[in-house]
Short mmCIF file of C-alpha atoms and ligand atoms in Angstrom, two decimals:
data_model
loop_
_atom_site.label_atom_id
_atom_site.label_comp_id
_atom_site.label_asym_id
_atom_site.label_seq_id
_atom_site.Cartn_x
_atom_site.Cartn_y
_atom_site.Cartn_z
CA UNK H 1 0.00 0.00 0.00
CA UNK H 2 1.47 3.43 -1.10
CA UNK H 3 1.70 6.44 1.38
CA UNK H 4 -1.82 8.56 0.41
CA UNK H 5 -1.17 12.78 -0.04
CA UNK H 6 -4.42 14.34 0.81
CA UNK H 7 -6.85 11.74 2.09
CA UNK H 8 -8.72 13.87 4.19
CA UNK H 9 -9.53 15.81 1.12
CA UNK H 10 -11.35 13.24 -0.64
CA UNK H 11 -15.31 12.99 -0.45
CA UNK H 12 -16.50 10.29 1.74
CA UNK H 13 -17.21 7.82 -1.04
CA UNK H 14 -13.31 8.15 -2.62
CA UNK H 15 -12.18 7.83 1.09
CA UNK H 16 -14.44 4.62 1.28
CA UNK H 17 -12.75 3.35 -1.95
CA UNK H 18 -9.38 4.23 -1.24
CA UNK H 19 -9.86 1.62 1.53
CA UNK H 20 -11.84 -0.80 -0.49
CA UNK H 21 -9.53 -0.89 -3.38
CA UNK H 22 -6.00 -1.12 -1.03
CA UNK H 23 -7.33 -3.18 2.01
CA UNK H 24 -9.64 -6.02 -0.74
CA UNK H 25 -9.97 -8.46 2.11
CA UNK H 26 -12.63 -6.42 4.07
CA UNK H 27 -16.05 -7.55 3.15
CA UNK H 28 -17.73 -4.08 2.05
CA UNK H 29 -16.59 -1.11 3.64
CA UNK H 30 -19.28 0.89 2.09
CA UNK H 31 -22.60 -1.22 2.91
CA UNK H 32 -21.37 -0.99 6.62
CA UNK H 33 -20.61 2.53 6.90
CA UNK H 34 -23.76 3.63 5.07
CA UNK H 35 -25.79 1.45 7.98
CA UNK H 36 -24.07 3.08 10.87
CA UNK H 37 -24.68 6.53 9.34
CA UNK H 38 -27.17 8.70 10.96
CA UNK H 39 -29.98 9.59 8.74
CA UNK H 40 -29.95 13.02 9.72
CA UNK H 41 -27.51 14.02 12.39
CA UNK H 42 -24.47 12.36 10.58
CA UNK H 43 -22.94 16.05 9.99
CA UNK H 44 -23.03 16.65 13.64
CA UNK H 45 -20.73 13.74 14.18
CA UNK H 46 -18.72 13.87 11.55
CA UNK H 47 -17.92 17.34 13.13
CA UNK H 48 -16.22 16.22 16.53
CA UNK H 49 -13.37 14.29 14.55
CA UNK H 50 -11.72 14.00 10.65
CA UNK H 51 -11.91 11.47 7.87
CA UNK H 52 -15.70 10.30 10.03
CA UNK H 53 -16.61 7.45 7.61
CA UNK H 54 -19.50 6.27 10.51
CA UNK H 55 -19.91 6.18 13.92
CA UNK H 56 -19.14 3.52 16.49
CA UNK H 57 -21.52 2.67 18.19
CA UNK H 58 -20.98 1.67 22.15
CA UNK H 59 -24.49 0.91 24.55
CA UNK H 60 -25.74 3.90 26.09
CA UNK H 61 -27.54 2.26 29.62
CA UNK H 62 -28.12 4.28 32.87
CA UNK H 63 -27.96 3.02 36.56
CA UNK H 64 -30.93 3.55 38.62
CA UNK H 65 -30.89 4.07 42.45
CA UNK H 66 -27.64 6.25 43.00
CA UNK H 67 -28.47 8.20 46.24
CA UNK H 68 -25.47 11.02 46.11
CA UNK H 69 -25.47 13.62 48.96
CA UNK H 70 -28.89 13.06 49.84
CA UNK H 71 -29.90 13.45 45.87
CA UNK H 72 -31.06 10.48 43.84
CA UNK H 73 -29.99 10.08 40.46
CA UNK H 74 -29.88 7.66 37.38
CA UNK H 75 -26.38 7.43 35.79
CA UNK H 76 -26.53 7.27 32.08
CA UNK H 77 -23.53 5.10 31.72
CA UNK H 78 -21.38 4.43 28.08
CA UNK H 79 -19.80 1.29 28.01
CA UNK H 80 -18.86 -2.18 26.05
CA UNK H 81 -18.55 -4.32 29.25
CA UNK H 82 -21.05 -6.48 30.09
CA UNK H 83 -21.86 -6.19 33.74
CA UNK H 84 -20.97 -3.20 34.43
CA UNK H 85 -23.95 -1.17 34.49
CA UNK H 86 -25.77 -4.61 36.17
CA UNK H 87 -22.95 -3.92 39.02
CA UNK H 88 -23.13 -0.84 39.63
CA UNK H 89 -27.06 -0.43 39.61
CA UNK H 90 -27.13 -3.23 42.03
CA UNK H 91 -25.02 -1.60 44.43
CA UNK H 92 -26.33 1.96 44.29
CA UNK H 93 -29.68 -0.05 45.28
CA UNK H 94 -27.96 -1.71 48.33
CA UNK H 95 -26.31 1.71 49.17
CA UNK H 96 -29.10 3.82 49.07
CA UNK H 97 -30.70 1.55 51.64
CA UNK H 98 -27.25 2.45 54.07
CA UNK H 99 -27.23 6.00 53.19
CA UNK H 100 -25.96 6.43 50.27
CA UNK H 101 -22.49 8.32 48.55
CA UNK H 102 -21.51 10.90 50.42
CA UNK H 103 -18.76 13.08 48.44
CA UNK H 104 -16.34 16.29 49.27
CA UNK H 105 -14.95 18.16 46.31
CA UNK H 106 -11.41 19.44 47.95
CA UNK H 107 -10.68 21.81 45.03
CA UNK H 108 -11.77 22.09 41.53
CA UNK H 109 -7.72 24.39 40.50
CA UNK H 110 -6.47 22.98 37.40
CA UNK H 111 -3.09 23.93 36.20
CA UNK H 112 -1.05 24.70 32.69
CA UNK H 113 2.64 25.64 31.88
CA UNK H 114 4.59 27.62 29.78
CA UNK H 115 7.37 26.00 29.47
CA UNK H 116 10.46 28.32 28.65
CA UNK H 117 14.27 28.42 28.48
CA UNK H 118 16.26 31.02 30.21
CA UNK H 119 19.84 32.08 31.00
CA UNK H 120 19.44 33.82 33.79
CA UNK H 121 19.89 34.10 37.75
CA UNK H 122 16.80 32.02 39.77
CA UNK H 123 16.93 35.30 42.06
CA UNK H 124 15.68 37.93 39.62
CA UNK H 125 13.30 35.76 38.36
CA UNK H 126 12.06 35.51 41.49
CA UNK H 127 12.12 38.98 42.23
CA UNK H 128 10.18 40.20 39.18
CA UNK H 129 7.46 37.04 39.93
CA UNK H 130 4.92 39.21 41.21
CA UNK H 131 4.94 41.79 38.91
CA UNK H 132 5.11 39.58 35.81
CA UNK H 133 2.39 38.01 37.41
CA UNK H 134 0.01 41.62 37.44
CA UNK H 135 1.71 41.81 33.90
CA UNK H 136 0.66 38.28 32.53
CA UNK H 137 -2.76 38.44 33.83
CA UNK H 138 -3.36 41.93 32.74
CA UNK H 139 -2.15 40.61 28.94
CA UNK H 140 -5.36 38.59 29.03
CA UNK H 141 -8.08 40.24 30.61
CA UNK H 142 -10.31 40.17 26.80
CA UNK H 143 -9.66 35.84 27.02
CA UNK H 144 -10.60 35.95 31.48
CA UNK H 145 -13.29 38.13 31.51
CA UNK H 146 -15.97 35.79 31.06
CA UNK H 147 -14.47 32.96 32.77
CA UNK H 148 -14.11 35.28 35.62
CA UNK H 149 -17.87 36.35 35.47
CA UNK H 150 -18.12 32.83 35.59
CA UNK H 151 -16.10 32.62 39.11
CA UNK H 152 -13.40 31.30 37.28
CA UNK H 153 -10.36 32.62 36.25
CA UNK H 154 -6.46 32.47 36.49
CA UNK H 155 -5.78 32.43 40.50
CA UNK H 156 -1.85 31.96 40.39
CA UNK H 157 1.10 32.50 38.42
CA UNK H 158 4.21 30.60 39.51
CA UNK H 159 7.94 30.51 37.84
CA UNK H 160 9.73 26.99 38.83
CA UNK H 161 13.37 25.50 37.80
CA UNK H 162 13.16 21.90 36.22
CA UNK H 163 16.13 20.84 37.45
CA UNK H 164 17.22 18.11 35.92
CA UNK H 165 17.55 20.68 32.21
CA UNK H 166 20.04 23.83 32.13
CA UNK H 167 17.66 26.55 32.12
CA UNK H 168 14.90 25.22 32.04
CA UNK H 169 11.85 27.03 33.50
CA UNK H 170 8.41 26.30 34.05
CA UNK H 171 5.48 29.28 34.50
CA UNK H 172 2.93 27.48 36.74
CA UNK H 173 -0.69 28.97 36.24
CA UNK H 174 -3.45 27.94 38.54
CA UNK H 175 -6.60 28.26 36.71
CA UNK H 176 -10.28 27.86 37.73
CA UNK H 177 -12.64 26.51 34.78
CA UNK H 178 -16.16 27.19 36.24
CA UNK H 179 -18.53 24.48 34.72
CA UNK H 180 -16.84 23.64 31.80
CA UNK H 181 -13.34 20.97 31.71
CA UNK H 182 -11.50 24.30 30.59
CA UNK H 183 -8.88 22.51 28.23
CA UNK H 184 -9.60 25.33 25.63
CA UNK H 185 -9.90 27.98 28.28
CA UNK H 186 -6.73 27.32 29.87
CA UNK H 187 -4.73 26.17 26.55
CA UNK H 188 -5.49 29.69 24.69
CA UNK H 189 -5.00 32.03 28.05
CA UNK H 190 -0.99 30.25 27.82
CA UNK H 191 -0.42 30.72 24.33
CA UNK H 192 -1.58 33.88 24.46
CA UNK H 193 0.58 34.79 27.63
CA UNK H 194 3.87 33.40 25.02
CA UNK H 195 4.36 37.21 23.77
CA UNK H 196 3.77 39.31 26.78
CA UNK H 197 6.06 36.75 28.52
CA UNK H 198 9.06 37.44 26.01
CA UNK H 199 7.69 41.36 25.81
CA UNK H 200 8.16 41.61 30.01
CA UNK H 201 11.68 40.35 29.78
CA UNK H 202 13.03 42.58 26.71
CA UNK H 203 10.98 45.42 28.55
CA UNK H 204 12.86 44.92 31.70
CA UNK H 205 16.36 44.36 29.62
CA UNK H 206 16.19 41.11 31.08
CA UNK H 207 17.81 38.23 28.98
CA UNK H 208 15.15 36.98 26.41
CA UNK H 209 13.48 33.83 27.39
CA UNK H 210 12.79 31.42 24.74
CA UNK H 211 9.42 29.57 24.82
CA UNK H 212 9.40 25.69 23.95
CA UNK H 213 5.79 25.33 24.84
CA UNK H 214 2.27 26.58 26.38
CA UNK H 215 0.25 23.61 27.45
CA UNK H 216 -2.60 22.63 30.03
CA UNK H 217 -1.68 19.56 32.16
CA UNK H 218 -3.64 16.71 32.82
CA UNK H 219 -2.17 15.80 35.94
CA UNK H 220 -4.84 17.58 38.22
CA UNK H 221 -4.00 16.40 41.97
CA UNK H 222 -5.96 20.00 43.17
CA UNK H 223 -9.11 18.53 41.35
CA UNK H 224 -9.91 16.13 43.64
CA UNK H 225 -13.19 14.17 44.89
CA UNK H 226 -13.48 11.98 47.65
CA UNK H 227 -16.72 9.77 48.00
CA UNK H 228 -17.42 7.45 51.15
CA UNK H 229 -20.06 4.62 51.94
CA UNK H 230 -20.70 3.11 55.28
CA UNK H 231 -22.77 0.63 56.67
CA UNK H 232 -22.83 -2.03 59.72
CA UNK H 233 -20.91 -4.91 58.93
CA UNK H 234 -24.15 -7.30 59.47
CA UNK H 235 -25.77 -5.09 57.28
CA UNK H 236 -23.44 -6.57 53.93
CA UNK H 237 -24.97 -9.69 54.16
CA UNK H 238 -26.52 -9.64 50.57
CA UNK H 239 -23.12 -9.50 49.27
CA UNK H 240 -21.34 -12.15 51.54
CA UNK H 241 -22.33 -14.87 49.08
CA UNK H 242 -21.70 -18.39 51.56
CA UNK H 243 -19.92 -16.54 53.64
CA UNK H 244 -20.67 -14.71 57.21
CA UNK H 245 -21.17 -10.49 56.96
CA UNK H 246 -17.62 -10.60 59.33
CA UNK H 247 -15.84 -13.22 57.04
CA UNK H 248 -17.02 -11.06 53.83
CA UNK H 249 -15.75 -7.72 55.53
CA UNK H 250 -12.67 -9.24 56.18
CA UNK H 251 -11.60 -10.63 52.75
CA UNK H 252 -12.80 -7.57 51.35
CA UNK H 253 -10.38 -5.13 53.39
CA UNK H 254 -7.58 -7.80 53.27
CA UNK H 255 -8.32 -7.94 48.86
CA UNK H 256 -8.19 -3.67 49.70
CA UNK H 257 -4.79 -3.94 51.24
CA UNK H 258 -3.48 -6.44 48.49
CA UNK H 259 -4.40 -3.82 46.04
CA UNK H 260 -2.54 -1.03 48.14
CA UNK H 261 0.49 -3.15 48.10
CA UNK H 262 0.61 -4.76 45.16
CA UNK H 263 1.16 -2.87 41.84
CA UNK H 264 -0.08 -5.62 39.64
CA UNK H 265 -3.43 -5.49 41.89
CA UNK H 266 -3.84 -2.22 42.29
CA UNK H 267 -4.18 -1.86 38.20
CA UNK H 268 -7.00 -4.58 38.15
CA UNK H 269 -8.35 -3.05 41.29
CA UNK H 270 -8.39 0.84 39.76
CA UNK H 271 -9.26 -0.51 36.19
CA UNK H 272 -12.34 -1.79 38.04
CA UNK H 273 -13.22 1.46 39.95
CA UNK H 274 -12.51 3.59 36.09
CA UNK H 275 -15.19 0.76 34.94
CA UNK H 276 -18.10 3.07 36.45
CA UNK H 277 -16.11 6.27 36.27
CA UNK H 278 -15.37 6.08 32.45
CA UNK H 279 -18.89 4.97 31.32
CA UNK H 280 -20.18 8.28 33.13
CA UNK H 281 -17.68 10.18 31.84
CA UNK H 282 -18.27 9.25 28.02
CA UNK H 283 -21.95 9.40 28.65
CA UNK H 284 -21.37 13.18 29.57
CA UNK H 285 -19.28 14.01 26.66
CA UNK H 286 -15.97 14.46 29.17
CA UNK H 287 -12.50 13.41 28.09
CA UNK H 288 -11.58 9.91 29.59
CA UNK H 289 -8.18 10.17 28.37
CA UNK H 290 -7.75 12.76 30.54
CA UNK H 291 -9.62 11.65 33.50
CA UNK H 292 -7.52 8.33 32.89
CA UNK H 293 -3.74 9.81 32.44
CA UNK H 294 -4.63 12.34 35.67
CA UNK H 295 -6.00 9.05 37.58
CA UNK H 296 -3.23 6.85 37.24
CA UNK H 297 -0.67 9.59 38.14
CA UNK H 298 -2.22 10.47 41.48
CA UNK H 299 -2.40 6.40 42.18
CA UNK H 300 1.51 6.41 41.71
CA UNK H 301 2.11 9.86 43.85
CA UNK H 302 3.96 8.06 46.51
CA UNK H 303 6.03 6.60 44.16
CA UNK H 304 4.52 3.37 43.57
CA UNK H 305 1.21 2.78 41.67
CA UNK H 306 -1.51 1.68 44.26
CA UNK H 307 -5.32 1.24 45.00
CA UNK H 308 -7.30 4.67 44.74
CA UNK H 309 -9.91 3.02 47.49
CA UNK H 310 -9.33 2.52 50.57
CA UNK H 311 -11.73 0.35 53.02
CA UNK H 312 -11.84 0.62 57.15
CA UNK H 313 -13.26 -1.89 59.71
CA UNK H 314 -13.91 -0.04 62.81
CA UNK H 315 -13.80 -1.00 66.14
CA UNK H 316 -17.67 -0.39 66.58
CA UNK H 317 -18.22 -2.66 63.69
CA UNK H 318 -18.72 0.09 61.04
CA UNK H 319 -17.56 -1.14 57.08
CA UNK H 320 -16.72 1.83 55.66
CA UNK H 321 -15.36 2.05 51.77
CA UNK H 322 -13.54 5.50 50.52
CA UNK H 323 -12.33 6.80 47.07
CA UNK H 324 -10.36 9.94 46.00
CA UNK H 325 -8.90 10.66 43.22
CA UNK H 326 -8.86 13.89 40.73
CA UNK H 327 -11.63 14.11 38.22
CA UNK H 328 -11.57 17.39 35.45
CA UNK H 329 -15.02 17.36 34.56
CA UNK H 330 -16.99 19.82 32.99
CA UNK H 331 -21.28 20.13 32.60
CA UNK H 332 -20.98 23.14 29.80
CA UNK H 333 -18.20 23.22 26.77
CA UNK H 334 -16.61 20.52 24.39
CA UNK H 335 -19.15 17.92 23.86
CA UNK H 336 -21.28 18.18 26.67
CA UNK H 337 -24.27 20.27 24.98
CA UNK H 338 -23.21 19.09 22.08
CA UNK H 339 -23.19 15.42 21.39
CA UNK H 340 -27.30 14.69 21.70
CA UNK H 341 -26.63 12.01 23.98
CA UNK H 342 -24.22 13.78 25.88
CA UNK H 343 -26.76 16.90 26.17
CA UNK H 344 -29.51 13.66 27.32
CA UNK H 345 -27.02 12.58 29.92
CA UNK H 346 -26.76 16.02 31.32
CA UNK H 347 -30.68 16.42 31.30
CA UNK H 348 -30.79 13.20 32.77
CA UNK H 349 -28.55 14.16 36.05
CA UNK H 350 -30.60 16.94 36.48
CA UNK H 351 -28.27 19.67 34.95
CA UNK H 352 -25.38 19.29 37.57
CA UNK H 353 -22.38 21.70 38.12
CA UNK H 354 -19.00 20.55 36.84
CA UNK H 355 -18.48 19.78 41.03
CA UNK H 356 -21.53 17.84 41.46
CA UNK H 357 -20.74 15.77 38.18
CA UNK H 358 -17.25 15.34 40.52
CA UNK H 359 -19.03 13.74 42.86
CA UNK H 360 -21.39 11.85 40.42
CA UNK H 361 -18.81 10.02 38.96
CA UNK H 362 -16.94 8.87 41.82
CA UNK H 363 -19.68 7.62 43.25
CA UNK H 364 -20.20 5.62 39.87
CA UNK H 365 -16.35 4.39 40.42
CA UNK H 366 -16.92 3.42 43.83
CA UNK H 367 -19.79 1.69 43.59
CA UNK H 368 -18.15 -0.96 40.49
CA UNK H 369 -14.60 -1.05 42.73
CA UNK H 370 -17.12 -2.39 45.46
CA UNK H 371 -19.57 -4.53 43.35
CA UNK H 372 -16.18 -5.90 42.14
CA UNK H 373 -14.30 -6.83 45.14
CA UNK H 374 -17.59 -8.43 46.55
CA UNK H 375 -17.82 -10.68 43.59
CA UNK H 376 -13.81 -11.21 43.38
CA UNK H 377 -13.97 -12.55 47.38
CA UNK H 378 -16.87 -14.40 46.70
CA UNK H 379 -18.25 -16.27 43.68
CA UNK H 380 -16.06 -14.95 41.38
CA UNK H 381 -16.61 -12.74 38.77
CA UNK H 382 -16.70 -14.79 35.80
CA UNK H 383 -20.64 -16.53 37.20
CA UNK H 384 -22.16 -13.17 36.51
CA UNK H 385 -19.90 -11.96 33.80
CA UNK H 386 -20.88 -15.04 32.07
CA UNK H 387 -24.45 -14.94 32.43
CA UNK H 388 -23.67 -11.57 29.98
CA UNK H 389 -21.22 -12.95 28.38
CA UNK H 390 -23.77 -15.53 26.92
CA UNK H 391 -26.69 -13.06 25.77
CA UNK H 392 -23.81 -11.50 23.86
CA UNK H 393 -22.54 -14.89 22.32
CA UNK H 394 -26.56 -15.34 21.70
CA UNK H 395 -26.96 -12.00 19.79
CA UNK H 396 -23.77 -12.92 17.85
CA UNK H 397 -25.48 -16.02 16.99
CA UNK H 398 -28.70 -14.14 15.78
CA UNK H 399 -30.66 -16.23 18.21
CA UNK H 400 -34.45 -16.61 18.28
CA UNK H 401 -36.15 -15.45 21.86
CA UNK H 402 -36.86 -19.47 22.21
CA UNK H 403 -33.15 -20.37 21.37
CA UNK H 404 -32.05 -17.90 23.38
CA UNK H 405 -34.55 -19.01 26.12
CA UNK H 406 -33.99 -22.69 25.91
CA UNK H 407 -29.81 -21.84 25.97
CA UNK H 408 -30.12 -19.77 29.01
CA UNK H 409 -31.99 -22.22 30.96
CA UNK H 410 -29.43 -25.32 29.43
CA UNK H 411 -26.16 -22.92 30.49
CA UNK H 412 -27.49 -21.69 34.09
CA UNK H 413 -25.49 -24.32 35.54
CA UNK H 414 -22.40 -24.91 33.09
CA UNK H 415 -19.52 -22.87 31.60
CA UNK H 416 -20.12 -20.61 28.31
CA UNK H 417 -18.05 -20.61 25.70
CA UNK H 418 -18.63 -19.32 22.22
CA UNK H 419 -17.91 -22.78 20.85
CA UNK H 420 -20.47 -24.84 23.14
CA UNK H 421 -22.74 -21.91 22.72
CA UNK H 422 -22.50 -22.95 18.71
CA UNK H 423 -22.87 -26.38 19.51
CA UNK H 424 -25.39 -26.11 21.72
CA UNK H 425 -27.78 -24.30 19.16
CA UNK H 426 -26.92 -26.90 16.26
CA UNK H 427 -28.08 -29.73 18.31
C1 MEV G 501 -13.27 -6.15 35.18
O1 MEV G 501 -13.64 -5.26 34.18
C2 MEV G 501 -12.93 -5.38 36.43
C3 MEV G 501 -12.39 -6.21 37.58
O2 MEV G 501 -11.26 -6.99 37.14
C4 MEV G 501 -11.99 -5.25 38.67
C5 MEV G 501 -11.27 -5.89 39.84
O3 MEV G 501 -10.61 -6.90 39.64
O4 MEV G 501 -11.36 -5.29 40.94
C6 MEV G 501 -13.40 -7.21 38.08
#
């Protein structure tokens, strides 16, 4: 296959030949992109991204029974894992009856760089930090003003040696987004700050600075949510599956500490709690990446990567199960209004501020981190995962509502697999 000059330029049917004619194996690249079109929204799609030959589709399902901070709410919830959404709706039910979430946003700052080298003494810097700082600001007041209308704004300007580089510098800004993520926001405040930046130093015969970069980061450790559940130990029967409320609370702090210990755990364990959090977070148009990257770096801030939950067995007998971690979320911008299921989502949690989404989704995360370890120190996961995993196999299969009936009731007892699912059906 040659390298292709200008692909993006070609209409959508010379795009859908280009791959036809080079790639000959696949089936019929235009039949199947025509049938994932949308009859009359496609342009909207084909919008958020380029070369859009279709869309993907992924289930959009929602979670009853999540009582958060005395609120109830249904989670809309995207995601391709069966289970999931069966998990978590099954334990917002159980913890509604104990109370429910109950969350504390710590801080909502996120924070970008301009990233600059300069020859110069760390002391004079230092010494003109403040007044840069008036400077800076004042060089964007058309790009704040809203934001600030908005309570948001830029709230700190700090200048920072990296170093491990000669010269290099970092300009620390501390921003407040409001309601929305603020990725634009932040991104076009620094790159607009670039010239002023280089204009202070020549106007203050400083030695000229010279800019590699202006960039938001996703690390965002002074975004943070924590969200708590409690009940009496006796109280987790439902979930102690053969075993005694006491025995269950046990194995389920002792899998928590595995997870805080153990690196190779503590990936299974988070990619378990991001389960919940990333199906709410697609469903509301945010940027997983980002809530991912920003995730896993706060699980590694000690230095080694562990659990983001933690779980306590008091003295008085109280099973309590806690999760922090930093979540950039926004209820206005990007997608959010956007994307018509996105727009639903937000409808559907009752219009939330880009805090109480915060709380929304780690409440979502928590509740799959526990519905998870309860399985994992019980039955197992793969009983209920299966029970899925079968309708799935069954759909595949283009199964009949009596076939699929008739399977169901033959597998309730035995181990699926997509070949004795097939043989199954011939006999
Ligand atoms: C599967 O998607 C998630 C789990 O592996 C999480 C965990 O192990 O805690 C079940």
């Amino acid at each position: 296959m040659e390298i292709v000059k200008g692909f993006s330029k070609l209409s959508l049917k010379e795009k859908i030949k280009f791959i036809q004619d080079n790639v000959p194996m696949v089936a019929d690249v235009a039949k199947t992109t025509s049938h994932y079109r949308h009859e009359t929204a496609q342009s909207v799609f084909d919008n958020f991204s380029e070369n859009t030959l279709s869309n993907f589709y992924l289930p959009y399902g929602v979670a009853p029974n999540f009582l958060i901070d005395g609120e109830m709410y249904i989670l809309p919830m995207v995601i391709e894992e069966s289970s999931v959404v069966a998990a978590a709706s099954r334990a917002a039910a159980f913890w509604a009856n104990h109370g429910g979430f109950k969350t504390t946003v710590h801080d909502s700052l996120k924070i970008g760089h301009i990233w600059f080298q300069w020859n110069g003494e760390a002391d004079i810097l230092q010494n003109h930090a403040p007044a840069l700082q008036t400077y800076l600001k004042a060089s964007v007041t058309e790009i704040t003003q809203r934001m600030e209308q908005r309570g948001g704004g830029i709230k700190n300007i700090q200048f920072m040696q990296q170093p491990e580089l000669t010269n290099v510098w970092q300009m620390q800004v501390s921003f407040k987004t409001a309601d929305s993520m603020g990725a634009n926001f932040i991104n076009t405040c620094l790159e607009a700050m670039k010239e002023p930046l280089i204009n202070y130093f020549a106007e203050q015969k400083l030695p000229a600075p010279e800019i590699i970069m202006g960039i938001l980061s996703n690390y965002t450790p002074n975004c943070l949510v924590s969200c708590e559940v409690s009940c009496k130990v006796e109280q987790l029967a439902p979930y102690a599956v053969g075993l005694s409320p006491q025995e269950f609370a046990q194995r389920f702090q002792l899998a928590m500490d595995i997870a805080y210990h153990n690196t190779h755990r503590a990936v299974t364990h988070n990619k378990g709690i991001y389960n919940g959090i990333d199906a709410v977070v697609l469903a509301t148009g945010n940027d997983f990446r980002a809530v991912e990257a920003a995730g896993h770096a706060y699980a590694s801030r000690d230095g080694q990567y562990r659990s983001l939950s933690k779980c306590e067995i008091t003295k008085e007998g109280e099973f309590k199960l806690s999760l922090t971690l930093p979540l950039a979320l926004g209820t206005v911008g990007g997608l959010t209004r956007l994307h018509p299921l996105a727009a639903l989502s937000m409808e559907i949690l009752q219009n939330p501020s880009a805090e109480e989404l915060m709380s929304i989704v780690a409440s979502a995360g928590l509740a799959n981190n526990f519905a998870a370890v309860a399985s994992l120190v019980t039955t197992g996961i793969q009983k209920g995962h299966m029970k899925l995993h079968l309708s799935n196999i069954l759909t595949g299969f283009n199964a009949t509502p009596e076939e699929r009936e008739r399977t169901e009731a033959y597998f309730s007892d035995k181990t699926v697999s997509i070949q004795k699912v097939r043989e199954f059906l011939k006999r």
